[in-house]
Tab-separated table of C-alpha atoms in Angstrom:
chain	number	residue	atom	x	y	z
A	1	GLN	CA	167.275	-30.066	29.378
A	2	ALA	CA	170.149	-31.986	30.913
A	3	ASP	CA	170.751	-34.062	34.012
A	4	ARG	CA	174.254	-32.629	34.402
A	5	ILE	CA	176.048	-29.613	32.986
A	6	LEU	CA	179.781	-29.007	33.045
A	7	ILE	CA	180.933	-25.449	32.549
A	8	ALA	CA	184.531	-25.527	31.337
A	9	ALA	CA	184.516	-22.246	29.439
A	10	GLY	CA	187.723	-20.561	30.562
A	11	CYS	CA	187.314	-16.793	30.781
A	12	GLY	CA	183.629	-17.166	29.841
A	13	THR	CA	182.873	-19.007	33.074
A	14	PRO	CA	181.804	-15.991	35.198
A	15	ALA	CA	179.212	-14.918	32.631
A	16	LEU	CA	177.754	-18.432	32.453
A	17	LEU	CA	177.562	-18.665	36.247
A	18	ALA	CA	176.180	-15.150	36.778
A	19	GLY	CA	172.538	-16.238	36.906
A	20	LEU	CA	173.237	-19.000	39.408
A	21	GLY	CA	174.583	-16.768	42.171
A	22	HIS	CA	177.774	-18.801	42.466
A	23	PRO	CA	180.692	-16.574	41.538
A	24	VAL	CA	184.065	-17.761	40.346
A	25	PRO	CA	186.025	-14.517	40.035
A	26	LEU	CA	188.812	-14.718	37.489
A	27	ARG	CA	191.811	-12.782	36.305
A	28	ASP	CA	192.287	-12.760	32.547
A	29	ALA	CA	195.971	-13.376	31.850
A	30	PRO	CA	196.813	-12.865	28.174
A	31	GLY	CA	199.398	-15.146	26.671
A	32	MET	CA	200.843	-16.617	23.511
A	33	LEU	CA	200.956	-20.210	22.369
A	34	MET	CA	203.607	-20.930	19.777
A	35	ARG	CA	204.527	-24.041	17.844
A	36	THR	CA	207.990	-24.570	16.393
A	37	ASN	CA	209.261	-26.556	13.465
A	38	PRO	CA	209.932	-30.280	14.116
A	39	LEU	CA	213.138	-30.826	16.098
A	40	PRO	CA	215.047	-33.856	17.368
A	41	PRO	CA	213.980	-35.023	20.842
A	42	VAL	CA	215.263	-32.458	23.351
A	43	ALA	CA	212.560	-31.966	25.972
A	44	GLY	CA	210.726	-34.283	28.294
A	45	PRO	CA	207.238	-33.606	29.580
A	46	VAL	CA	206.338	-30.025	30.496
A	47	LEU	CA	209.283	-27.794	31.341
A	48	ALA	CA	208.148	-24.808	33.381
A	49	SER	CA	210.314	-21.777	33.877
A	50	PRO	CA	209.742	-18.120	34.730
A	51	GLY	CA	207.804	-16.472	31.906
A	52	MET	CA	207.655	-19.587	29.717
A	53	ASP	CA	206.476	-23.196	29.727
A	54	PHE	CA	207.308	-25.577	26.913
A	55	TRP	CA	206.950	-29.197	25.944
A	56	GLN	CA	207.791	-31.280	22.930
A	57	GLY	CA	205.166	-33.286	21.093
A	58	THR	CA	205.683	-36.691	19.545
A	59	ASP	CA	206.011	-34.972	16.154
A	60	GLY	CA	209.100	-33.088	17.394
A	61	ARG	CA	207.409	-29.693	17.495
A	62	ILE	CA	207.858	-27.713	20.678
A	63	LEU	CA	204.831	-25.950	22.088
A	64	VAL	CA	205.735	-22.776	23.943
A	65	ALA	CA	203.312	-21.025	26.262
A	66	THR	CA	204.212	-17.610	27.544
A	67	GLY	CA	202.441	-14.824	29.323
A	68	THR	CA	205.029	-12.097	29.538
A	69	ALA	CA	204.337	-8.377	29.612
A	70	ASP	CA	205.367	-8.406	25.927
A	71	THR	CA	202.017	-10.019	25.166
A	72	LEU	CA	200.239	-6.769	25.998
A	73	THR	CA	202.792	-4.149	25.022
A	74	THR	CA	204.427	-5.409	21.843
A	75	ALA	CA	203.336	-6.500	18.392
A	76	PRO	CA	202.619	-10.263	18.614
A	77	GLU	CA	205.335	-11.159	16.106
A	78	VAL	CA	207.955	-9.199	18.058
A	79	ALA	CA	206.851	-10.729	21.370
A	80	ALA	CA	206.959	-14.198	19.779
A	81	GLU	CA	210.480	-13.637	18.471
A	82	ARG	CA	211.628	-12.550	21.939
A	83	ALA	CA	210.086	-15.671	23.436
A	84	LEU	CA	211.760	-17.836	20.797
A	85	ASP	CA	215.093	-16.166	21.608
A	86	ARG	CA	214.612	-17.219	25.253
A	87	LEU	CA	213.807	-20.760	24.090
A	88	ARG	CA	216.884	-20.809	21.838
A	89	ALA	CA	219.008	-19.746	24.817
A	90	ARG	CA	217.628	-22.716	26.795
A	91	LEU	CA	218.112	-25.128	23.871
A	92	PRO	CA	221.298	-23.929	22.130
A	93	GLY	CA	222.453	-25.324	18.816
A	94	LEU	CA	218.994	-25.976	17.357
A	95	ASP	CA	217.454	-24.300	14.309
A	96	ILE	CA	214.247	-23.237	16.097
A	97	ARG	CA	211.682	-21.513	13.874
A	98	LEU	CA	208.112	-20.396	14.483
A	99	GLU	CA	205.415	-22.353	12.626
A	100	HIS	CA	202.321	-21.034	14.393
A	101	LEU	CA	201.447	-18.236	16.794
A	102	GLY	CA	198.188	-17.992	18.712
A	103	LEU	CA	197.071	-15.418	21.240
A	104	TRP	CA	194.966	-16.682	24.118
A	105	HIS	CA	193.387	-15.710	27.397
A	106	ARG	CA	194.189	-17.827	30.426
A	107	PRO	CA	191.557	-17.945	33.145
A	108	ILE	CA	193.108	-17.726	36.594
A	109	PRO	CA	190.774	-17.846	39.623
A	110	GLU	CA	191.440	-14.841	41.858
A	111	ASP	CA	193.352	-16.914	44.425
A	112	GLY	CA	195.396	-18.718	41.756
A	113	LEU	CA	193.957	-22.162	42.539
A	114	PRO	CA	191.698	-24.250	40.282
A	115	ALA	CA	187.936	-24.059	40.865
A	116	VAL	CA	186.438	-27.537	40.473
A	117	GLY	CA	183.105	-28.955	41.543
A	118	GLU	CA	179.375	-28.572	41.763
A	119	VAL	CA	178.076	-24.998	42.021
A	120	ALA	CA	174.358	-25.814	41.872
A	121	PRO	CA	172.436	-29.093	41.678
A	122	GLY	CA	173.652	-30.799	38.503
A	123	VAL	CA	175.924	-27.905	37.481
A	124	HIS	CA	179.664	-28.454	37.731
A	125	VAL	CA	182.473	-26.054	36.949
A	126	ALA	CA	186.116	-26.566	36.032
A	127	VAL	CA	188.269	-23.484	35.561
A	128	MET	CA	191.983	-23.177	36.112
A	129	HIS	CA	195.383	-22.332	34.808
A	130	SER	CA	196.772	-24.504	33.427
A	131	GLY	CA	193.934	-26.534	32.002
A	132	MET	CA	196.325	-28.117	29.539
A	133	THR	CA	198.304	-29.823	32.299
A	134	LEU	CA	195.573	-30.241	34.928
A	135	GLY	CA	192.752	-31.115	32.511
A	136	PRO	CA	193.137	-34.909	32.545
A	137	ILE	CA	193.201	-35.106	36.349
A	138	VAL	CA	190.270	-32.722	36.729
A	139	ALA	CA	188.293	-34.617	34.077
A	140	ASP	CA	188.758	-37.866	36.030
A	141	CYS	CA	187.598	-36.154	39.223
A	142	ILE	CA	184.513	-34.562	37.703
A	143	ALA	CA	183.576	-37.736	35.824
A	144	ALA	CA	183.722	-39.718	39.074
A	145	GLU	CA	181.549	-37.171	40.880
A	146	VAL	CA	178.998	-36.926	38.070
A	147	LEU	CA	178.690	-40.715	38.201
A	148	GLY	CA	178.111	-40.581	41.973
A	149	HIS	CA	181.572	-41.744	43.042
A	150	SER	CA	184.240	-40.047	45.097
A	151	ALA	CA	186.871	-38.085	43.209
A	152	PRO	CA	190.226	-39.876	43.102
A	153	TYR	CA	191.924	-36.783	44.575
A	154	ASP	CA	191.028	-34.468	47.455
A	155	LEU	CA	189.348	-31.474	45.839
A	156	ALA	CA	188.364	-29.706	49.079
A	157	PRO	CA	190.834	-26.808	48.638
A	158	TYR	CA	189.609	-26.258	45.071
A	159	ARG	CA	185.851	-26.155	45.538
A	160	PRO	CA	184.205	-23.074	44.014
A	161	GLY	CA	182.239	-22.457	47.218
A	162	ARG	CA	185.290	-20.700	48.620
A	163	PHE	CA	184.314	-17.678	46.495
A	164	ALA	CA	180.868	-17.313	48.091
A	165	HIS	CA	182.085	-14.183	49.903
A	166	SER	CA	182.789	-12.511	46.558
A	167	GLY	CA	179.160	-11.730	45.753
A	168	PRO	CA	177.813	-11.979	42.230
A	169	SER	CA	180.534	-12.424	39.656
A	170	SER	CA	180.985	-9.440	37.411
A	171	GLY	CA	183.218	-11.242	34.970
A	172	VAL	CA	186.895	-11.231	34.305
A	173	SER	CA	189.180	-8.539	35.627
């Protein structure tokens, strides 16, 4: 029993919503998340570029997110090395080494826009790419709405009701 439920389950969202009759059709976009060795400060906030996003943490490590075709067609270690080569080309002169490699599945609503809001009385959903960068803003919006206030941003274009024409969600494609 709960007064409010927030479904923020990434690619698992369609399965959790299936019984409610409120589809949020998603594409499953495989990707890699890599962490480098600590480096001197070289990057500001998130730097987005074709095929790769990266940002540097306060500990000096650079987090690299990529979703290239290599993710599906190449051994993970080979794909990671190719991605690191692209990073090295963008940040020449640094001794960039891989410390950690993770494979992940990014949930992308079928129209590419976040899906945020109430899908049934007391049931809210938040699913998007990129949750890492949009998460804090979306959390503020959902928290305000759950508490009965207006969201601090206009969420009209991102409401999950726009998928009502899709019929029951069959999961991730």
